[in-house]
JSON list of C-alpha atoms in Angstrom, two decimals:
[
{"chain": "A", "resi": 1228, "resn": "MET", "atom": "CA", "xyz": [-0.17, 0.14, -0.18]},
{"chain": "A", "resi": 1229, "resn": "LEU", "atom": "CA", "xyz": [1.34, 3.74, -1.17]},
{"chain": "A", "resi": 1230, "resn": "LEU", "atom": "CA", "xyz": [0.36, 4.71, 2.02]},
{"chain": "A", "resi": 1231, "resn": "ARG", "atom": "CA", "xyz": [2.09, 2.17, 4.53]},
{"chain": "A", "resi": 1232, "resn": "ARG", "atom": "CA", "xyz": [5.69, 2.50, 2.02]},
{"chain": "A", "resi": 1233, "resn": "THR", "atom": "CA", "xyz": [5.63, 6.28, 2.18]},
{"chain": "A", "resi": 1234, "resn": "LEU", "atom": "CA", "xyz": [5.29, 6.35, 5.81]},
{"chain": "A", "resi": 1235, "resn": "LEU", "atom": "CA", "xyz": [7.35, 3.46, 6.64]},
{"chain": "A", "resi": 1236, "resn": "ALA", "atom": "CA", "xyz": [10.47, 5.23, 4.19]},
{"chain": "A", "resi": 1237, "resn": "ALA", "atom": "CA", "xyz": [10.21, 8.10, 6.08]},
{"chain": "A", "resi": 1238, "resn": "GLY", "atom": "CA", "xyz": [11.22, 6.66, 9.06]},
{"chain": "A", "resi": 1239, "resn": "GLY", "atom": "CA", "xyz": [7.77, 6.35, 10.94]},
{"chain": "A", "resi": 1240, "resn": "THR", "atom": "CA", "xyz": [5.73, 3.07, 11.81]},
{"chain": "A", "resi": 1241, "resn": "LEU", "atom": "CA", "xyz": [2.64, 2.24, 11.45]},
{"chain": "A", "resi": 1242, "resn": "ALA", "atom": "CA", "xyz": [2.67, -1.05, 13.48]},
{"chain": "A", "resi": 1243, "resn": "ALA", "atom": "CA", "xyz": [2.61, 1.39, 16.70]},
{"chain": "A", "resi": 1244, "resn": "LEU", "atom": "CA", "xyz": [-0.82, 2.77, 15.20]},
{"chain": "A", "resi": 1245, "resn": "PRO", "atom": "CA", "xyz": [-3.89, -0.75, 15.43]},
{"chain": "A", "resi": 1246, "resn": "ALA", "atom": "CA", "xyz": [-6.48, -0.46, 12.99]},
{"chain": "A", "resi": 1247, "resn": "LEU", "atom": "CA", "xyz": [-9.12, 1.99, 13.34]},
{"chain": "A", "resi": 1248, "resn": "ALA", "atom": "CA", "xyz": [-12.13, 1.40, 15.34]},
{"chain": "A", "resi": 1249, "resn": "GLN", "atom": "CA", "xyz": [-15.34, 2.58, 14.90]},
{"chain": "A", "resi": 1250, "resn": "ALA", "atom": "CA", "xyz": [-15.72, 5.92, 17.34]},
{"chain": "A", "resi": 1251, "resn": "PRO", "atom": "CA", "xyz": [-18.08, 8.74, 17.62]},
{"chain": "A", "resi": 1252, "resn": "ALA", "atom": "CA", "xyz": [-17.38, 11.52, 15.25]},
{"chain": "A", "resi": 1253, "resn": "ASP", "atom": "CA", "xyz": [-14.41, 13.74, 16.65]},
{"chain": "A", "resi": 1254, "resn": "PRO", "atom": "CA", "xyz": [-15.23, 17.60, 15.98]},
{"chain": "A", "resi": 1255, "resn": "ARG", "atom": "CA", "xyz": [-11.21, 17.94, 15.26]},
{"chain": "A", "resi": 1256, "resn": "LEU", "atom": "CA", "xyz": [-11.95, 15.56, 12.25]},
{"chain": "A", "resi": 1257, "resn": "SER", "atom": "CA", "xyz": [-14.58, 18.09, 10.68]},
{"chain": "A", "resi": 1258, "resn": "GLU", "atom": "CA", "xyz": [-13.97, 20.16, 7.51]},
{"chain": "A", "resi": 1259, "resn": "ARG", "atom": "CA", "xyz": [-11.47, 22.82, 7.97]},
{"chain": "A", "resi": 1260, "resn": "SER", "atom": "CA", "xyz": [-12.11, 25.50, 4.74]},
{"chain": "A", "resi": 1261, "resn": "MET", "atom": "CA", "xyz": [-12.19, 29.75, 4.50]},
{"chain": "A", "resi": 1262, "resn": "GLY", "atom": "CA", "xyz": [-14.63, 31.31, 2.47]},
{"chain": "A", "resi": 1263, "resn": "SER", "atom": "CA", "xyz": [-18.33, 31.41, 1.85]},
{"chain": "A", "resi": 1264, "resn": "ALA", "atom": "CA", "xyz": [-20.33, 28.10, 1.55]},
{"chain": "A", "resi": 1265, "resn": "SER", "atom": "CA", "xyz": [-22.34, 29.57, -1.26]},
{"chain": "A", "resi": 1266, "resn": "ALA", "atom": "CA", "xyz": [-19.19, 30.51, -3.42]},
{"chain": "A", "resi": 1267, "resn": "PRO", "atom": "CA", "xyz": [-19.47, 29.25, -6.94]},
{"chain": "A", "resi": 1268, "resn": "MET", "atom": "CA", "xyz": [-16.39, 27.29, -6.60]},
{"chain": "A", "resi": 1269, "resn": "VAL", "atom": "CA", "xyz": [-15.02, 24.63, -3.87]},
{"chain": "A", "resi": 1270, "resn": "VAL", "atom": "CA", "xyz": [-11.22, 24.02, -4.08]},
{"chain": "A", "resi": 1271, "resn": "THR", "atom": "CA", "xyz": [-9.81, 20.90, -2.06]},
{"chain": "A", "resi": 1272, "resn": "GLU", "atom": "CA", "xyz": [-6.11, 20.97, -1.58]},
{"chain": "A", "resi": 1273, "resn": "PHE", "atom": "CA", "xyz": [-4.38, 17.74, -0.49]},
{"chain": "A", "resi": 1274, "resn": "PHE", "atom": "CA", "xyz": [-0.95, 18.70, 1.30]},
{"chain": "A", "resi": 1275, "resn": "SER", "atom": "CA", "xyz": [1.60, 17.59, 3.63]},
{"chain": "A", "resi": 1276, "resn": "LEU", "atom": "CA", "xyz": [2.98, 20.04, 5.72]},
{"chain": "A", "resi": 1277, "resn": "THR", "atom": "CA", "xyz": [6.47, 18.71, 5.14]},
{"chain": "A", "resi": 1278, "resn": "CYS", "atom": "CA", "xyz": [5.76, 18.61, 1.22]},
{"chain": "A", "resi": 1279, "resn": "SER", "atom": "CA", "xyz": [7.98, 21.78, 0.09]},
{"chain": "A", "resi": 1280, "resn": "HIS", "atom": "CA", "xyz": [6.01, 22.21, -2.90]},
{"chain": "A", "resi": 1281, "resn": "CYS", "atom": "CA", "xyz": [3.10, 22.87, -0.39]},
{"chain": "A", "resi": 1282, "resn": "GLY", "atom": "CA", "xyz": [5.06, 25.20, 1.22]},
{"chain": "A", "resi": 1283, "resn": "ALA", "atom": "CA", "xyz": [5.77, 27.08, -1.96]},
{"chain": "A", "resi": 1284, "resn": "PHE", "atom": "CA", "xyz": [2.26, 27.40, -2.86]},
{"chain": "A", "resi": 1285, "resn": "HIS", "atom": "CA", "xyz": [1.16, 28.68, 0.80]},
{"chain": "A", "resi": 1286, "resn": "ARG", "atom": "CA", "xyz": [4.06, 31.26, 0.82]},
{"chain": "A", "resi": 1287, "resn": "GLU", "atom": "CA", "xyz": [3.92, 32.37, -2.77]},
{"chain": "A", "resi": 1288, "resn": "THR", "atom": "CA", "xyz": [0.18, 31.97, -4.34]},
{"chain": "A", "resi": 1289, "resn": "TRP", "atom": "CA", "xyz": [-2.10, 31.08, -1.22]},
{"chain": "A", "resi": 1290, "resn": "PRO", "atom": "CA", "xyz": [-2.14, 34.93, -0.14]},
{"chain": "A", "resi": 1291, "resn": "ARG", "atom": "CA", "xyz": [-3.09, 36.58, -3.49]},
{"chain": "A", "resi": 1292, "resn": "VAL", "atom": "CA", "xyz": [-5.69, 33.25, -3.55]},
{"chain": "A", "resi": 1293, "resn": "LYS", "atom": "CA", "xyz": [-7.33, 34.05, -0.37]},
{"chain": "A", "resi": 1294, "resn": "ALA", "atom": "CA", "xyz": [-7.59, 37.73, -1.12]},
{"chain": "A", "resi": 1295, "resn": "GLU", "atom": "CA", "xyz": [-9.01, 38.08, -4.19]},
{"chain": "A", "resi": 1296, "resn": "LEU", "atom": "CA", "xyz": [-10.45, 35.01, -4.53]},
{"chain": "A", "resi": 1297, "resn": "VAL", "atom": "CA", "xyz": [-11.63, 33.75, -1.12]},
{"chain": "A", "resi": 1298, "resn": "GLU", "atom": "CA", "xyz": [-12.26, 36.78, 0.89]},
{"chain": "A", "resi": 1299, "resn": "THR", "atom": "CA", "xyz": [-14.19, 37.83, -2.35]},
{"chain": "A", "resi": 1300, "resn": "GLY", "atom": "CA", "xyz": [-16.50, 34.90, -2.10]},
{"chain": "A", "resi": 1301, "resn": "LYS", "atom": "CA", "xyz": [-15.58, 33.60, -5.62]},
{"chain": "A", "resi": 1302, "resn": "VAL", "atom": "CA", "xyz": [-13.42, 30.39, -3.87]},
{"chain": "A", "resi": 1303, "resn": "ARG", "atom": "CA", "xyz": [-14.12, 28.14, -0.76]},
{"chain": "A", "resi": 1304, "resn": "MET", "atom": "CA", "xyz": [-10.98, 26.60, 0.08]},
{"chain": "A", "resi": 1305, "resn": "VAL", "atom": "CA", "xyz": [-11.19, 23.44, 1.57]},
{"chain": "A", "resi": 1306, "resn": "TRP", "atom": "CA", "xyz": [-8.37, 21.71, 3.22]},
{"chain": "A", "resi": 1307, "resn": "ARG", "atom": "CA", "xyz": [-7.57, 17.42, 3.24]},
{"chain": "A", "resi": 1308, "resn": "ASP", "atom": "CA", "xyz": [-4.52, 16.27, 5.30]},
{"chain": "A", "resi": 1309, "resn": "PHE", "atom": "CA", "xyz": [-2.34, 14.03, 2.96]},
{"chain": "A", "resi": 1310, "resn": "PRO", "atom": "CA", "xyz": [0.71, 13.54, 5.89]},
{"chain": "A", "resi": 1311, "resn": "LEU", "atom": "CA", "xyz": [3.92, 12.23, 3.53]},
{"chain": "A", "resi": 1312, "resn": "ASP", "atom": "CA", "xyz": [5.49, 11.03, 6.74]},
{"chain": "A", "resi": 1313, "resn": "GLN", "atom": "CA", "xyz": [5.39, 10.70, 10.63]},
{"chain": "A", "resi": 1314, "resn": "ILE", "atom": "CA", "xyz": [5.95, 14.40, 11.31]},
{"chain": "A", "resi": 1315, "resn": "ALA", "atom": "CA", "xyz": [3.40, 15.47, 8.86]},
{"chain": "A", "resi": 1316, "resn": "LEU", "atom": "CA", "xyz": [0.86, 12.95, 10.56]},
{"chain": "A", "resi": 1317, "resn": "ARG", "atom": "CA", "xyz": [1.54, 14.17, 14.10]},
{"chain": "A", "resi": 1318, "resn": "ALA", "atom": "CA", "xyz": [2.35, 17.99, 13.14]},
{"chain": "A", "resi": 1319, "resn": "ALA", "atom": "CA", "xyz": [-1.17, 17.92, 11.40]},
{"chain": "A", "resi": 1320, "resn": "ALA", "atom": "CA", "xyz": [-2.81, 16.24, 14.43]},
{"chain": "A", "resi": 1321, "resn": "VAL", "atom": "CA", "xyz": [-1.78, 19.21, 16.10]},
{"chain": "A", "resi": 1322, "resn": "ALA", "atom": "CA", "xyz": [-2.95, 21.76, 13.66]},
{"chain": "A", "resi": 1323, "resn": "ARG", "atom": "CA", "xyz": [-6.24, 19.83, 14.41]},
{"chain": "A", "resi": 1324, "resn": "SER", "atom": "CA", "xyz": [-6.36, 20.40, 17.79]},
{"chain": "A", "resi": 1325, "resn": "PHE", "atom": "CA", "xyz": [-6.47, 23.93, 17.25]},
{"chain": "A", "resi": 1326, "resn": "PRO", "atom": "CA", "xyz": [-10.39, 25.59, 17.07]},
{"chain": "A", "resi": 1327, "resn": "PRO", "atom": "CA", "xyz": [-11.29, 25.53, 13.23]},
{"chain": "A", "resi": 1328, "resn": "ALA", "atom": "CA", "xyz": [-11.06, 29.33, 13.14]},
{"chain": "A", "resi": 1329, "resn": "ALA", "atom": "CA", "xyz": [-7.44, 28.62, 14.22]},
{"chain": "A", "resi": 1330, "resn": "TYR", "atom": "CA", "xyz": [-6.53, 26.08, 11.68]},
{"chain": "A", "resi": 1331, "resn": "GLU", "atom": "CA", "xyz": [-5.58, 28.33, 8.87]},
{"chain": "A", "resi": 1332, "resn": "PRO", "atom": "CA", "xyz": [-3.45, 30.25, 10.30]},
{"chain": "A", "resi": 1333, "resn": "PHE", "atom": "CA", "xyz": [-0.97, 27.96, 12.32]},
{"chain": "A", "resi": 1334, "resn": "VAL", "atom": "CA", "xyz": [-1.11, 25.74, 9.18]},
{"chain": "A", "resi": 1335, "resn": "SER", "atom": "CA", "xyz": [0.11, 28.68, 7.31]},
{"chain": "A", "resi": 1336, "resn": "ALA", "atom": "CA", "xyz": [2.98, 29.38, 9.99]},
{"chain": "A", "resi": 1337, "resn": "LEU", "atom": "CA", "xyz": [3.87, 26.05, 9.82]},
{"chain": "A", "resi": 1338, "resn": "LEU", "atom": "CA", "xyz": [4.47, 25.79, 6.04]},
{"chain": "A", "resi": 1339, "resn": "ASN", "atom": "CA", "xyz": [5.94, 29.52, 5.69]},
{"chain": "A", "resi": 1340, "resn": "ASN", "atom": "CA", "xyz": [8.58, 28.34, 8.25]},
{"chain": "A", "resi": 1341, "resn": "GLN", "atom": "CA", "xyz": [9.13, 24.48, 6.90]},
{"chain": "A", "resi": 1342, "resn": "ASP", "atom": "CA", "xyz": [12.96, 25.43, 6.93]},
{"chain": "A", "resi": 1343, "resn": "ARG", "atom": "CA", "xyz": [12.88, 26.22, 10.74]},
{"chain": "A", "resi": 1344, "resn": "TRP", "atom": "CA", "xyz": [11.12, 22.67, 11.79]},
{"chain": "A", "resi": 1345, "resn": "ALA", "atom": "CA", "xyz": [10.88, 20.51, 8.74]},
{"chain": "A", "resi": 1346, "resn": "PHE", "atom": "CA", "xyz": [13.84, 20.84, 7.25]},
{"chain": "A", "resi": 1347, "resn": "ALA", "atom": "CA", "xyz": [17.03, 22.12, 9.56]},
{"chain": "A", "resi": 1348, "resn": "ARG", "atom": "CA", "xyz": [19.57, 19.48, 9.99]},
{"chain": "A", "resi": 1349, "resn": "GLY", "atom": "CA", "xyz": [19.68, 18.19, 13.55]},
{"chain": "A", "resi": 1350, "resn": "VAL", "atom": "CA", "xyz": [16.66, 19.90, 15.39]},
{"chain": "A", "resi": 1351, "resn": "ASP", "atom": "CA", "xyz": [14.25, 18.43, 17.59]},
{"chain": "A", "resi": 1352, "resn": "HIS", "atom": "CA", "xyz": [11.23, 18.36, 14.87]},
{"chain": "A", "resi": 1353, "resn": "LYS", "atom": "CA", "xyz": [8.62, 18.13, 17.60]},
{"chain": "A", "resi": 1354, "resn": "ALA", "atom": "CA", "xyz": [10.15, 21.09, 20.25]},
{"chain": "A", "resi": 1355, "resn": "GLU", "atom": "CA", "xyz": [10.37, 23.12, 16.97]},
{"chain": "A", "resi": 1356, "resn": "ILE", "atom": "CA", "xyz": [6.43, 22.77, 16.28]},
{"chain": "A", "resi": 1357, "resn": "ALA", "atom": "CA", "xyz": [5.75, 22.73, 19.81]},
{"chain": "A", "resi": 1358, "resn": "LYS", "atom": "CA", "xyz": [7.24, 26.59, 19.59]},
{"chain": "A", "resi": 1359, "resn": "ILE", "atom": "CA", "xyz": [4.90, 27.46, 17.04]},
{"chain": "A", "resi": 1360, "resn": "ALA", "atom": "CA", "xyz": [2.36, 26.30, 18.19]},
{"chain": "A", "resi": 1361, "resn": "ALA", "atom": "CA", "xyz": [2.72, 27.78, 21.74]},
{"chain": "A", "resi": 1362, "resn": "MET", "atom": "CA", "xyz": [2.99, 31.18, 19.82]},
{"chain": "A", "resi": 1363, "resn": "ALA", "atom": "CA", "xyz": [-0.68, 30.42, 18.00]},
{"chain": "A", "resi": 1364, "resn": "GLY", "atom": "CA", "xyz": [-1.46, 29.63, 21.74]},
{"chain": "A", "resi": 1365, "resn": "MET", "atom": "CA", "xyz": [-1.59, 26.36, 22.42]},
{"chain": "A", "resi": 1366, "resn": "SER", "atom": "CA", "xyz": [-0.48, 25.01, 26.07]},
{"chain": "A", "resi": 1367, "resn": "GLN", "atom": "CA", "xyz": [2.40, 22.41, 26.15]},
{"chain": "A", "resi": 1368, "resn": "ALA", "atom": "CA", "xyz": [-0.17, 19.80, 27.66]},
{"chain": "A", "resi": 1369, "resn": "ALA", "atom": "CA", "xyz": [-2.73, 20.26, 24.69]},
{"chain": "A", "resi": 1370, "resn": "PHE", "atom": "CA", "xyz": [0.04, 19.97, 22.34]},
{"chain": "A", "resi": 1371, "resn": "ASP", "atom": "CA", "xyz": [1.65, 16.91, 24.20]},
{"chain": "A", "resi": 1372, "resn": "ALA", "atom": "CA", "xyz": [-1.75, 15.32, 23.67]},
{"chain": "A", "resi": 1373, "resn": "ALA", "atom": "CA", "xyz": [-2.42, 16.44, 20.42]},
{"chain": "A", "resi": 1374, "resn": "TRP", "atom": "CA", "xyz": [0.98, 15.00, 19.45]},
{"chain": "A", "resi": 1375, "resn": "GLY", "atom": "CA", "xyz": [0.62, 11.91, 20.94]},
{"chain": "A", "resi": 1376, "resn": "ASP", "atom": "CA", "xyz": [-3.06, 11.01, 20.02]},
{"chain": "A", "resi": 1377, "resn": "ASP", "atom": "CA", "xyz": [-2.91, 8.16, 18.14]},
{"chain": "A", "resi": 1378, "resn": "ASP", "atom": "CA", "xyz": [-6.60, 7.68, 17.65]},
{"chain": "A", "resi": 1379, "resn": "LEU", "atom": "CA", "xyz": [-6.46, 10.78, 15.77]},
{"chain": "A", "resi": 1380, "resn": "ALA", "atom": "CA", "xyz": [-3.37, 10.41, 13.75]},
{"chain": "A", "resi": 1381, "resn": "ARG", "atom": "CA", "xyz": [-5.25, 7.17, 12.79]},
{"chain": "A", "resi": 1382, "resn": "ALA", "atom": "CA", "xyz": [-8.14, 9.25, 11.86]},
{"chain": "A", "resi": 1383, "resn": "ILE", "atom": "CA", "xyz": [-5.93, 11.33, 9.65]},
{"chain": "A", "resi": 1384, "resn": "LEU", "atom": "CA", "xyz": [-4.31, 8.35, 7.95]},
{"chain": "A", "resi": 1385, "resn": "ALA", "atom": "CA", "xyz": [-7.82, 7.01, 6.66]},
{"chain": "A", "resi": 1386, "resn": "GLN", "atom": "CA", "xyz": [-8.89, 10.10, 5.50]},
{"chain": "A", "resi": 1387, "resn": "ARG", "atom": "CA", "xyz": [-5.81, 10.52, 3.58]},
{"chain": "A", "resi": 1388, "resn": "GLN", "atom": "CA", "xyz": [-6.75, 6.96, 2.05]},
{"chain": "A", "resi": 1389, "resn": "GLU", "atom": "CA", "xyz": [-10.09, 8.08, 1.04]},
{"chain": "A", "resi": 1390, "resn": "GLY", "atom": "CA", "xyz": [-8.73, 10.86, -0.65]},
{"chain": "A", "resi": 1391, "resn": "GLU", "atom": "CA", "xyz": [-6.37, 8.49, -2.64]},
{"chain": "A", "resi": 1392, "resn": "ARG", "atom": "CA", "xyz": [-9.44, 6.81, -3.45]},
{"chain": "A", "resi": 1393, "resn": "GLN", "atom": "CA", "xyz": [-11.38, 9.04, -4.41]},
{"chain": "A", "resi": 1394, "resn": "PHE", "atom": "CA", "xyz": [-9.22, 11.55, -6.38]},
{"chain": "A", "resi": 1395, "resn": "ASN", "atom": "CA", "xyz": [-6.54, 8.78, -7.11]},
{"chain": "A", "resi": 1396, "resn": "ILE", "atom": "CA", "xyz": [-3.89, 11.67, -5.22]},
{"chain": "A", "resi": 1397, "resn": "GLN", "atom": "CA", "xyz": [-0.68, 10.70, -5.94]},
{"chain": "A", "resi": 1398, "resn": "ALA", "atom": "CA", "xyz": [1.33, 13.93, -4.72]},
{"chain": "A", "resi": 1399, "resn": "THR", "atom": "CA", "xyz": [0.90, 16.98, -2.79]},
{"chain": "A", "resi": 1400, "resn": "PRO", "atom": "CA", "xyz": [-0.37, 19.46, -3.26]},
{"chain": "A", "resi": 1401, "resn": "THR", "atom": "CA", "xyz": [-3.21, 18.31, -5.39]},
{"chain": "A", "resi": 1402, "resn": "PHE", "atom": "CA", "xyz": [-5.89, 20.67, -5.77]},
{"chain": "A", "resi": 1403, "resn": "VAL", "atom": "CA", "xyz": [-9.57, 19.19, -6.62]},
{"chain": "A", "resi": 1404, "resn": "PHE", "atom": "CA", "xyz": [-11.45, 22.33, -8.56]},
{"chain": "A", "resi": 1405, "resn": "GLY", "atom": "CA", "xyz": [-14.86, 21.18, -8.28]},
{"chain": "A", "resi": 1406, "resn": "THR", "atom": "CA", "xyz": [-14.44, 17.41, -9.25]},
{"chain": "A", "resi": 1407, "resn": "ARG", "atom": "CA", "xyz": [-10.97, 18.46, -11.72]},
{"chain": "A", "resi": 1408, "resn": "VAL", "atom": "CA", "xyz": [-7.75, 17.29, -10.04]},
{"chain": "A", "resi": 1409, "resn": "VAL", "atom": "CA", "xyz": [-4.74, 19.45, -10.54]},
{"chain": "A", "resi": 1410, "resn": "SER", "atom": "CA", "xyz": [-1.37, 18.41, -8.96]},
{"chain": "A", "resi": 1411, "resn": "GLY", "atom": "CA", "xyz": [1.18, 20.82, -8.69]},
{"chain": "A", "resi": 1412, "resn": "ALA", "atom": "CA", "xyz": [2.14, 23.85, -6.57]},
{"chain": "A", "resi": 1413, "resn": "ILE", "atom": "CA", "xyz": [0.35, 25.79, -9.06]},
{"chain": "A", "resi": 1414, "resn": "GLY", "atom": "CA", "xyz": [0.50, 29.90, -9.44]},
{"chain": "A", "resi": 1415, "resn": "TYR", "atom": "CA", "xyz": [-2.04, 32.21, -8.98]},
{"chain": "A", "resi": 1416, "resn": "ASP", "atom": "CA", "xyz": [-3.08, 32.69, -12.84]},
{"chain": "A", "resi": 1417, "resn": "ARG", "atom": "CA", "xyz": [-3.46, 28.94, -13.43]},
{"chain": "A", "resi": 1418, "resn": "PHE", "atom": "CA", "xyz": [-5.47, 28.85, -9.97]},
{"chain": "A", "resi": 1419, "resn": "ALA", "atom": "CA", "xyz": [-7.94, 31.63, -11.02]},
{"chain": "A", "resi": 1420, "resn": "ARG", "atom": "CA", "xyz": [-8.06, 30.06, -14.46]},
{"chain": "A", "resi": 1421, "resn": "GLU", "atom": "CA", "xyz": [-8.99, 26.51, -13.05]},
{"chain": "A", "resi": 1422, "resn": "ALA", "atom": "CA", "xyz": [-11.34, 28.41, -10.03]},
{"chain": "A", "resi": 1423, "resn": "GLN", "atom": "CA", "xyz": [-13.29, 29.84, -13.28]},
{"chain": "A", "resi": 1424, "resn": "ALA", "atom": "CA", "xyz": [-13.53, 27.09, -14.93]}
]
């Protein structure tokens, strides 16, 4: 299975996460989105917090998409976690443990600072993410609980597998414009064209 191979290749282990059991709906797994519910276009982004291309999109393209398409009511943006490794998985669990209104700012902070916590050599990834979470208002106890929440991690992986099945997601970032799938860190002009098609 692609998911298992990817996470294991990144040094993670899925053996520590037993099979997902049916549990009551966890509000942390609810849709994370921004924009009007009546926007004519819904764009879903499948992303990994440790993906450099996802970081590039959020640094270079997302601010303009947010200002010109989302905040003007033309697009509703929906985010779907697609972690590529254990660090991205645990960081996604932390992000989902913030209130929905704080999700996008925290995810943007992580993606804008990947060089500090994801790609720097010799850093303690967990400690660096904890610093960013603290700046966003999360206590150390809440961070530790989110980081170590295996049930939440399994649920995020289940949602990733659903995205793989539903849209044949093979890479991050991947954007779904309505039902059209577009892969890659596309620029604003391409994003705007796809959003109008």
